[in-house]
Coordinates of C-alpha atoms in Angstrom, one line a residue:
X1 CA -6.7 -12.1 20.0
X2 CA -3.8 -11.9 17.6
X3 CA -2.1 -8.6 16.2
X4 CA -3.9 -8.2 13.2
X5 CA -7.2 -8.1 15.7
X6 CA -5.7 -5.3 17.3
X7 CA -7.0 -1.7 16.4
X8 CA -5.0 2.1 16.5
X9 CA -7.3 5.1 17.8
X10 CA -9.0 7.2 16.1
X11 CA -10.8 10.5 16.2
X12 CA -14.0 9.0 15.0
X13 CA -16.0 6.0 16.4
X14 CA -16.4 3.9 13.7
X15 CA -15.0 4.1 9.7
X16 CA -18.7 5.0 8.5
X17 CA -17.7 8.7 8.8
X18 CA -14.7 8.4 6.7
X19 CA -16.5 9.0 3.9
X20 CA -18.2 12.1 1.5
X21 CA -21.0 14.4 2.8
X22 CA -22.5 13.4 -0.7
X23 CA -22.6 9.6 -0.4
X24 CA -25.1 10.3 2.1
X25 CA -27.3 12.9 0.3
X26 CA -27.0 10.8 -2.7
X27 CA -28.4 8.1 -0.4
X28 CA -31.3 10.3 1.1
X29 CA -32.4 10.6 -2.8
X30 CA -32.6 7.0 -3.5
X31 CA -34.3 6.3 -1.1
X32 CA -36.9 8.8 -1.6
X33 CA -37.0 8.4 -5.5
X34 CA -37.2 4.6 -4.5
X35 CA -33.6 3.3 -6.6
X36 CA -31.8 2.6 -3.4
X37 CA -32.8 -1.2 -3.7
X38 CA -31.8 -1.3 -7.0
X39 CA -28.9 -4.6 -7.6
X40 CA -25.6 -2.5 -8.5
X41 CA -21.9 -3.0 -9.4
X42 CA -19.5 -0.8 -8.5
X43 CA -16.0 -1.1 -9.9
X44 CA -12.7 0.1 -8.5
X45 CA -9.8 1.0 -11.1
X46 CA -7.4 3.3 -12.2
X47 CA -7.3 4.8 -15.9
X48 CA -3.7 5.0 -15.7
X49 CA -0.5 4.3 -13.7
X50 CA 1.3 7.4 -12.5
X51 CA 3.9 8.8 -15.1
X52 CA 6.7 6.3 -16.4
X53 CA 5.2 3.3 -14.1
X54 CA 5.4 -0.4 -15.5
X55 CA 2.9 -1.6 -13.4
X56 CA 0.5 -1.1 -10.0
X57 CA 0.6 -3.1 -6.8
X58 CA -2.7 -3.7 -5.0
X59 CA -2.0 -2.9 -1.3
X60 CA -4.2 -2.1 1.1
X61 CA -7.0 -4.7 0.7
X62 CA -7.2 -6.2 4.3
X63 CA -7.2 -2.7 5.3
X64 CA -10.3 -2.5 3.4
X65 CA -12.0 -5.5 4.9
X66 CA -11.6 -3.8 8.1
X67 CA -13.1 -0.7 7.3
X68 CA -16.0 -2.6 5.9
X69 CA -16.9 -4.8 8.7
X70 CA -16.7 -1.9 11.0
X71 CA -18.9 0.7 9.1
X72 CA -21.6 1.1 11.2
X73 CA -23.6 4.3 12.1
X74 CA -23.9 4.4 15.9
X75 CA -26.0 6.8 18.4
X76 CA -23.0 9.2 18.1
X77 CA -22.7 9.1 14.5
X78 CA -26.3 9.3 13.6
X79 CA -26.3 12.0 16.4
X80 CA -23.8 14.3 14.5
X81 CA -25.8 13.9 11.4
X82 CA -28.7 14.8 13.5
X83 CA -27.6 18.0 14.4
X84 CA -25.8 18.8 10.6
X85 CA -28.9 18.0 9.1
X86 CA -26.5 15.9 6.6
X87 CA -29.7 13.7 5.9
X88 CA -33.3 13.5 7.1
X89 CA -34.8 11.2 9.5
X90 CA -36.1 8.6 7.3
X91 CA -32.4 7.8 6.1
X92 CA -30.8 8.3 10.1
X93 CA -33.3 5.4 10.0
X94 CA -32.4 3.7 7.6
X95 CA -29.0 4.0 8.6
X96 CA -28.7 3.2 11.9
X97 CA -29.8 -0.5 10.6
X98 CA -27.0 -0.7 8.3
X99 CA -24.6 -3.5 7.3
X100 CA -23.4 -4.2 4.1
X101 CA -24.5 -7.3 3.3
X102 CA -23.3 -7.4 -0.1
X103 CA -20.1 -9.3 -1.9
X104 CA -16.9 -8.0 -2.8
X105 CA -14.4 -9.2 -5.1
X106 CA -11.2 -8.0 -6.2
X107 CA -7.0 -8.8 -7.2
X108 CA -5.7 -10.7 -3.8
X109 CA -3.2 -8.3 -2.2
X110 CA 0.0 -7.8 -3.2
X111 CA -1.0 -9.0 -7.2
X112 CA 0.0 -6.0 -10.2
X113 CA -2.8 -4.4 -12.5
X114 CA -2.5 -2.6 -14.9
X115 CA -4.8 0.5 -16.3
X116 CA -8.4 -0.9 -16.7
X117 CA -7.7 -3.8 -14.0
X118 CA -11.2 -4.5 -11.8
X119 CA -9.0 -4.5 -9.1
X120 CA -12.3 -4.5 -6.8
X121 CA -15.9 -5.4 -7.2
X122 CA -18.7 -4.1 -5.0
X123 CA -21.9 -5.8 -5.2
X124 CA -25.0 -5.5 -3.7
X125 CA -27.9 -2.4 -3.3
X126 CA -27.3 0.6 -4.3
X127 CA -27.2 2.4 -1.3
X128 CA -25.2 0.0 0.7
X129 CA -22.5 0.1 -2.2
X130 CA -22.3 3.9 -2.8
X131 CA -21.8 4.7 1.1
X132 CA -18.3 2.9 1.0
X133 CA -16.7 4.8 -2.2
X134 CA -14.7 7.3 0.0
X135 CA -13.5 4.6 2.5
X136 CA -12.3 2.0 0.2
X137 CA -10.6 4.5 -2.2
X138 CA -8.8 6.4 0.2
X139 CA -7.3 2.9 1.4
X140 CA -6.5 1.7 -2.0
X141 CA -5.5 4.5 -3.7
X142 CA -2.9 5.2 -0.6
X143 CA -1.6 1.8 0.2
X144 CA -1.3 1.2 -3.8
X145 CA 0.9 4.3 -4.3
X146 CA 3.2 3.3 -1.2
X147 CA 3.4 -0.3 -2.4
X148 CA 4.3 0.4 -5.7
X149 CA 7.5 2.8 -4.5
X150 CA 8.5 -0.2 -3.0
X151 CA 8.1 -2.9 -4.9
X152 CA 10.5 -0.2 -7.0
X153 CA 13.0 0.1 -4.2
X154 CA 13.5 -3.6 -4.1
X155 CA 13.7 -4.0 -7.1
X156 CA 16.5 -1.8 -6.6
X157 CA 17.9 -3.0 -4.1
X158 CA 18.5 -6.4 -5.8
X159 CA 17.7 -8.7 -2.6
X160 CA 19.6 -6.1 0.0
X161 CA 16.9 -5.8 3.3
X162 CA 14.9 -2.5 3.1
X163 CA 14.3 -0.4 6.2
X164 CA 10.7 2.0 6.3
X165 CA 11.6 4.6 8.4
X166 CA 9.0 7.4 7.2
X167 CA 6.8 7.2 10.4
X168 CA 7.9 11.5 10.8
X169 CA 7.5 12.3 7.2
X170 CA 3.6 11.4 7.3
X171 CA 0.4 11.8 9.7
X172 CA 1.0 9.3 12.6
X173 CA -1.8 6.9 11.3
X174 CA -0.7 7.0 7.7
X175 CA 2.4 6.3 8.9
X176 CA 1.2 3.0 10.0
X177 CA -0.4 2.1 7.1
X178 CA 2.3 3.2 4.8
X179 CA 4.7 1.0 6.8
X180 CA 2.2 -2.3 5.9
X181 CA 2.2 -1.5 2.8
X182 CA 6.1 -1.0 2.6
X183 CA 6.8 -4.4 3.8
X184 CA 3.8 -6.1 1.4
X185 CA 6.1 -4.5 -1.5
X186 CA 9.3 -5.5 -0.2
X187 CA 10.7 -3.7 3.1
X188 CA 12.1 -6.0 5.7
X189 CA 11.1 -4.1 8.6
X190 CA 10.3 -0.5 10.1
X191 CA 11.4 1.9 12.8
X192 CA 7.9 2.5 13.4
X193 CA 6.8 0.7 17.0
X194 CA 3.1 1.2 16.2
X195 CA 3.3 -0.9 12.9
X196 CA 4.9 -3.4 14.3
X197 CA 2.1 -3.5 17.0
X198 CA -0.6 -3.3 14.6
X199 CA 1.1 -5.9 11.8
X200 CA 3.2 -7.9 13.5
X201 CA 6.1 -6.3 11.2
X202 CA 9.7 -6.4 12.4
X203 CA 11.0 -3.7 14.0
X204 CA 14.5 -2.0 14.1
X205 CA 16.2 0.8 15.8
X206 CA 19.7 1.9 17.3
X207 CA 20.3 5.6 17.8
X208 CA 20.2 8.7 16.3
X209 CA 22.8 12.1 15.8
X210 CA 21.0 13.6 19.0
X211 CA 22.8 10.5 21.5
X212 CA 25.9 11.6 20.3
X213 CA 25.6 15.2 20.4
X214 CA 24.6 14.2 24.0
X215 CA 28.1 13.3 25.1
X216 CA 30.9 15.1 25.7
X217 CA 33.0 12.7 23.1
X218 CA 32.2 10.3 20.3
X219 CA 33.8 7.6 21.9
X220 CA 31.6 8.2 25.1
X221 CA 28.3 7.8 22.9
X222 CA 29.5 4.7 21.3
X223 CA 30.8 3.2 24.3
X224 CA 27.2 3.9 26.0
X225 CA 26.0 2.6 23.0
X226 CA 27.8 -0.5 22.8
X227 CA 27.6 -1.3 26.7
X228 CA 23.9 -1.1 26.6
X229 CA 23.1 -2.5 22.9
X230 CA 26.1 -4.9 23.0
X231 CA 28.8 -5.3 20.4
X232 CA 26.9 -6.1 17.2
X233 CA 25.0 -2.9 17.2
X234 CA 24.6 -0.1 14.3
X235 CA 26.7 2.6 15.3
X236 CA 25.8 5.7 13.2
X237 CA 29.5 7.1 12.0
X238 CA 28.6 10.8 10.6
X239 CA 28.1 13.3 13.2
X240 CA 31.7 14.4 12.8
X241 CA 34.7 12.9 10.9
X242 CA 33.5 9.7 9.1
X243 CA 37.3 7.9 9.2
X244 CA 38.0 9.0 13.0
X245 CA 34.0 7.9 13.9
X246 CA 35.0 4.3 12.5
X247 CA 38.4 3.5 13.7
X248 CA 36.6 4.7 17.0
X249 CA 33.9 2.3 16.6
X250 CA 36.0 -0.8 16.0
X251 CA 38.2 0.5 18.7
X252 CA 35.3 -0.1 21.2
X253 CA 33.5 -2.8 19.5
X254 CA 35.6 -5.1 17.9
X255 CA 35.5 -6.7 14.7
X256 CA 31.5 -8.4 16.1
X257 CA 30.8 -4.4 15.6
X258 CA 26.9 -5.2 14.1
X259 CA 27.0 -1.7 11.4
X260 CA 27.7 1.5 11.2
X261 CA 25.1 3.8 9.3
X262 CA 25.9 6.6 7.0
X263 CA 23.3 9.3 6.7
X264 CA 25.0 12.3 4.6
X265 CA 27.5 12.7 2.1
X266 CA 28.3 11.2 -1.3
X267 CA 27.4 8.0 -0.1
X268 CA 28.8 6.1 -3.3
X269 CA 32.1 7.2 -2.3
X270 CA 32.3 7.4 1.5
X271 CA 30.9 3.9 1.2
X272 CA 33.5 2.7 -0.7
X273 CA 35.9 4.1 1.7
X274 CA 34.1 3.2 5.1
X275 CA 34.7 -0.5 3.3
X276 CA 38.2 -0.6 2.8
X277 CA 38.8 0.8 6.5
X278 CA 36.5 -1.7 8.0
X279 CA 38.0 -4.6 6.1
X280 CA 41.8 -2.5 6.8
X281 CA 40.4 -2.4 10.7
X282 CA 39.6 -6.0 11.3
X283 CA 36.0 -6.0 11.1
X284 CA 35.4 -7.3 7.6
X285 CA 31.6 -8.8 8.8
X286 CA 30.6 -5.3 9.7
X287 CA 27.9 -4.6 7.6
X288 CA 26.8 -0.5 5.8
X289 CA 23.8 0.5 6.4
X290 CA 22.8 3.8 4.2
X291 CA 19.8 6.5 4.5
X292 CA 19.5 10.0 3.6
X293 CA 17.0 11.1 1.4
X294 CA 17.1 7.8 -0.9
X295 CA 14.3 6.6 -3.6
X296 CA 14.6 3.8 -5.9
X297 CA 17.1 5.6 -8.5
X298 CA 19.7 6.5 -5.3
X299 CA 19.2 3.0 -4.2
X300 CA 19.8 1.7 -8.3
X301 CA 22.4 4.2 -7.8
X302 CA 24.4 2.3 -5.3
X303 CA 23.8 -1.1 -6.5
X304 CA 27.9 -1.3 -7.1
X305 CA 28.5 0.2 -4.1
X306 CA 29.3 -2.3 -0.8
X307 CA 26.1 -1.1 0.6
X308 CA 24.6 -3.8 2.8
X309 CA 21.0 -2.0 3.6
X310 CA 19.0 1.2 3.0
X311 CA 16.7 2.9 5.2
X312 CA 14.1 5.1 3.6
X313 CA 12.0 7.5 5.0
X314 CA 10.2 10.5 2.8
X315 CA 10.3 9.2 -1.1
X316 CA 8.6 6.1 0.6
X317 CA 6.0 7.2 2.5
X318 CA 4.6 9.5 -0.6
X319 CA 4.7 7.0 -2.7
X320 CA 8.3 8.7 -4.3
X321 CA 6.6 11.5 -6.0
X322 CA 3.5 10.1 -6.9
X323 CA 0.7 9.7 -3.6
X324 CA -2.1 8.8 -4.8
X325 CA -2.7 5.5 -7.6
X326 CA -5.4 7.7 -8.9
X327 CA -8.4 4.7 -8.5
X328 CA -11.7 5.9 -9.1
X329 CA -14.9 3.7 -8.0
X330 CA -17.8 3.7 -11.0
X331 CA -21.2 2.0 -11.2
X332 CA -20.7 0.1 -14.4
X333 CA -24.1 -1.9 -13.8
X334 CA -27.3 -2.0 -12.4
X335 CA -30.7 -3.5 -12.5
X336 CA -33.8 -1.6 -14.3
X337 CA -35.9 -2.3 -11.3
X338 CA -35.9 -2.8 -7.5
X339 CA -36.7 -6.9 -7.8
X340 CA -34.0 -9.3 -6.8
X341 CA -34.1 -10.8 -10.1
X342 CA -34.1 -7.7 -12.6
X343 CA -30.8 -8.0 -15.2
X344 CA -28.6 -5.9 -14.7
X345 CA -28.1 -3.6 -17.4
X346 CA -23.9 -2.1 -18.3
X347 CA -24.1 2.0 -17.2
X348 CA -21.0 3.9 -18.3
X349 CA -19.9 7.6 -17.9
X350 CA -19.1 9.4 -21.3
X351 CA -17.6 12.3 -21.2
X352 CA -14.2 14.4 -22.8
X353 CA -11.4 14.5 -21.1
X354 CA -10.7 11.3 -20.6
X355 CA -12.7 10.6 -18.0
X356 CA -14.9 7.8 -19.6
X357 CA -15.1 4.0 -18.7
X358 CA -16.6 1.2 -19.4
X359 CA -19.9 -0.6 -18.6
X360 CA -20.7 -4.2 -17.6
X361 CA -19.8 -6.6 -15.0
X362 CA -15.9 -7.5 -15.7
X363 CA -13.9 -10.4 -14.8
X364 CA -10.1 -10.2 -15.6
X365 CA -7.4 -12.7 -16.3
X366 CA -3.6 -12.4 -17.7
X367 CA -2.5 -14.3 -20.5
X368 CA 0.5 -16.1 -20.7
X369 CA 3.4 -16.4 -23.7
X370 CA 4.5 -19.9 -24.0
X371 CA 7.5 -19.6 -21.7
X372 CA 4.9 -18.8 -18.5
X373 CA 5.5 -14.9 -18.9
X374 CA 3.2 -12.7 -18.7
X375 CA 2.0 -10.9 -22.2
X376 CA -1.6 -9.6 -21.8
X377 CA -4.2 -8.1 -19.0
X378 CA -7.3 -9.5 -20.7
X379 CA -10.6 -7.8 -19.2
X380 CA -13.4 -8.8 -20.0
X381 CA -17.8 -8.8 -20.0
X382 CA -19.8 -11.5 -20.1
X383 CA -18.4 -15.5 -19.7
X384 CA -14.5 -16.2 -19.2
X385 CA -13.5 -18.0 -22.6
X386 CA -12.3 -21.6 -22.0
X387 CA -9.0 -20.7 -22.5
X388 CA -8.6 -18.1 -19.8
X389 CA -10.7 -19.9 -17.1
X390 CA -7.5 -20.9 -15.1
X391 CA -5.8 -17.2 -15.2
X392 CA -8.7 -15.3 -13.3
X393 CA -7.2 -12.4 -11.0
X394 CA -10.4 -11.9 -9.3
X395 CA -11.0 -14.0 -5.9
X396 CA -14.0 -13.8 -4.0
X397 CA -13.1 -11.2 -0.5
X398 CA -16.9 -11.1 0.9
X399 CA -19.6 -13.1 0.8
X400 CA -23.2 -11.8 2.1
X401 CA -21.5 -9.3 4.1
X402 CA -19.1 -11.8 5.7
X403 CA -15.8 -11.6 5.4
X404 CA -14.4 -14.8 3.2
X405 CA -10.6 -13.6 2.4
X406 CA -8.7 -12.5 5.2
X407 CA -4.7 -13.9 5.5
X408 CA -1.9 -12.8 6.5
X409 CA 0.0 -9.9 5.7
X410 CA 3.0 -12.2 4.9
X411 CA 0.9 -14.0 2.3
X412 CA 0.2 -10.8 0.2
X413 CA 3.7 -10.1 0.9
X414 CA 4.8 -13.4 -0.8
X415 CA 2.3 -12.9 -3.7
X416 CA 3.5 -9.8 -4.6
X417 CA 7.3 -11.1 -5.0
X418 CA 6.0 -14.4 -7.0
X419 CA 3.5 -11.7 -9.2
X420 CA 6.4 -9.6 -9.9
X421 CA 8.6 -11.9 -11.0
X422 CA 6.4 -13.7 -13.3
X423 CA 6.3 -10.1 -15.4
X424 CA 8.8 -9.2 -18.6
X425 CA 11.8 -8.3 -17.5
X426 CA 11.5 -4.6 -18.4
X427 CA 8.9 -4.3 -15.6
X428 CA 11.9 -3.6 -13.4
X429 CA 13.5 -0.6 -15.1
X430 CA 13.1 2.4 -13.5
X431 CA 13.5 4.2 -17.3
X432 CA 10.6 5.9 -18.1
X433 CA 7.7 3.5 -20.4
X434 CA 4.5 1.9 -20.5
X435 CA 2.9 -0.6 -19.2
X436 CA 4.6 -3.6 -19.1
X437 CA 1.3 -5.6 -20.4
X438 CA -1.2 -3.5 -22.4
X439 CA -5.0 -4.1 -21.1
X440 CA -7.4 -5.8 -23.5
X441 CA -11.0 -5.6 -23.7
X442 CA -13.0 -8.8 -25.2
X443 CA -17.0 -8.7 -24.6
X444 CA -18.4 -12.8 -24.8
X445 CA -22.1 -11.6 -24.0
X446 CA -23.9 -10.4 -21.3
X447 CA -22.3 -8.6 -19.0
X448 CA -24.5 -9.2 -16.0

């Protein structure tokens, strides 16, 4: 059993409860009015990025195969919705038999969309494609929002390693999560033990204010420190006077001193000066590590600065000010009747606000200009025109209820960096704008 087979606890005994009170009623109904059986695509996407955003990130997508392979309504669970009376006994039946045997596709992990992007498919019945709505959103549309911040912190950070260290901003399991999707966008490694459990994600740590508040002297914590971590540890250089903290820690250490961290302050400047006294002291190899509240603009911030690596905790973990990637999940096709081989026929919600979408099966691709860049997000109904057959986004995740799809997180990890740099330029700028690609809509015939 590998890492990734490894599971966290939980308060519930299976995902099948992570879900709505109505997907079950609206269940019980189907199956009554007899429309449960009915074929049925559900679409996952997102009407728009969150304000001044050039583009998504998919994350969370193996979390999501998880979720689905291990929705299952056992004794407990059909017990508690026993004694709620969430459902009545024909559909406790019905579900205690359930397994979605259905197909999903979607964008691989780690690939951009853009508003309108199928980023997933759900196929199958009705009612074993409207009982995972709450699940699969509440993966996406969290995993997408961390991603996204940092793909936008690396971007920042120009190549310089990325530290998550959220895990105490955030609910413990969130925490987790957030962490694999901070390294699928970009982070190097986390502080957080449990991701690294879970992920197989590196992990990194030295000490905090507290070990040096614990000693009677500066030079006692760092020489603890040192003796036990050995010389090239990070030595964090701000409890008390910055300057004295350094030429203490070289004192001890050397010039093989690892780091020293700064975590308050006008970082720009005491950077700067921590620099010069390192390179003044000896210890010119002696790397800056920074935290303290960063996002992506601090980090832009310091780009000039001789700032080796960030850790970020707070901006990261909520997604740096926007949470949620705002992903719906819509029926946008069904069959007329219950037989295997009724059409499907496009359904779409209309209504004001802005809360409309459209119907039909849809299959995406990006269009290229002629020097390999990225200039369209072409979504589409019926057959893929000839020209875009080779630019499809969606890939095939489950097949008959078997997963098809999994990979490694490092894989999604490596797609995201190749997907992002194969984007205009201006996809990087942290200036407010749209889209980098608009989202076009062709229809080549029937949609089912």
């Amino acid at each position: 059993m590998g890492v990734a087979d490894l599971g966290l606890p939980v308060d519930v005994p299976s995902t099948a409860l992570f879900t709505d009170h109505y997907e079950l009623t609206m269940l019980q109904a189907a199956l009554k009015g007899g429309t449960a059986g009915r074929r049925s695509v559900f679409e996952v996407f997102t009407r728009r990025l969150p304000d001044g955003r050039r583009y998504g990130v998919v994350g969370g997508t193996g979390r999501v195969l998880d979720a689905v392979e291990n929705f299952r309504f056992d004794a407990d669970v059909l017990a508690f919705l026993r004694e709620r009376r969430v459902v009545d006994e024909p559909t406790l039946e019905w579900l205690a038999d359930y397994r979605f045997g259905g197909d999903i596709w979607g964008y691989p992990e780690g690939e951009v969309y853009f508003p309108g992007s199928p980023i997933m498919r759900v196929e199958g019945s009705f009612g074993e494609c409207v009982l995972l709505e709450t699940v699969i959103l509440s993966i996406l549309n969290h995993d997408s929002a961390i991603a996204a911040a940092a793909s936008r912190m690396a971007s920042a950070a120009g190549g310089r390693p990325l530290i998550e260290m959220g895990a105490r901003r955030t609910h413990e399991l969130a925490a987790v999560a957030a962490s694999r999707a901070a390294y699928l966008g970009g982070f190097t490694s986390t502080s957080d033990l449990a991701a690294g459990f879970r992920y197989n994600i590196p992990t990194v740590g030295t000490s905090a204010h507290a070990f040096t508040l614990l000693h009677d002297r500066e030079r006692d914590a760092f020489q603890a420190q040192v003796d036990s971590l050995g010389r090239d540890t990070t030595l964090l250089v701000d409890t008390y006077d910055v300057t004295e903290a350094v030429r203490t820690a070289v004192e001890i250490a050397g010039p093989e001193l690892g780091s020293v961290r700064i975590d308050s302050g006008d970082l720009l400047l005491v950077a700067h000066r921590v620099r010069q006294q390192l390179d003044e002291l000896g210890a010119r190899d002696t790397k800056i590590i920074v935290t303290s509240d960063l996002d992506e603009y601090a980090i832009a911030s310091l780009a000039a600065a001789p700032v080796d690596a960030y850790g970020v905790g707070t901006q990261l973990v909520t997604g740096s000010g926007h949470p949620t990637a705002s992903m719906v999940y819509k029926l946008v096709a069904r069959a007329e009747t219950g037989d295997a081989g009724a059409p499907l026929v496009p359904v779409a919600k209309k209504s004001t606000g802005g809360k409309t979408s459209v119907g039909g099966r849809k299959w995406a691709a990006r269009r290229l200009d002629a020097h390999g860049v990225a200039e369209a997000e072409v979504v589409g109904t019926g057959p893929v025109p000839d020209r875009l057959a080779g630019r499809q986004l969606l890939v095939e995740l489950v097949k008959g209820g078997e997963v098809v799809a999994r990979e490694p997180l490092d894989a999604a990890r490596d797609r995201h960096a190749t997907a992002r740099a194969n984007l205009p330029l201006s996809a990087t700028q942290l200036s407010r704008g749209e889209p980098v690609l608009p989202t076009e809509y062709v229809h080549t015939g029937s949609g089912s």
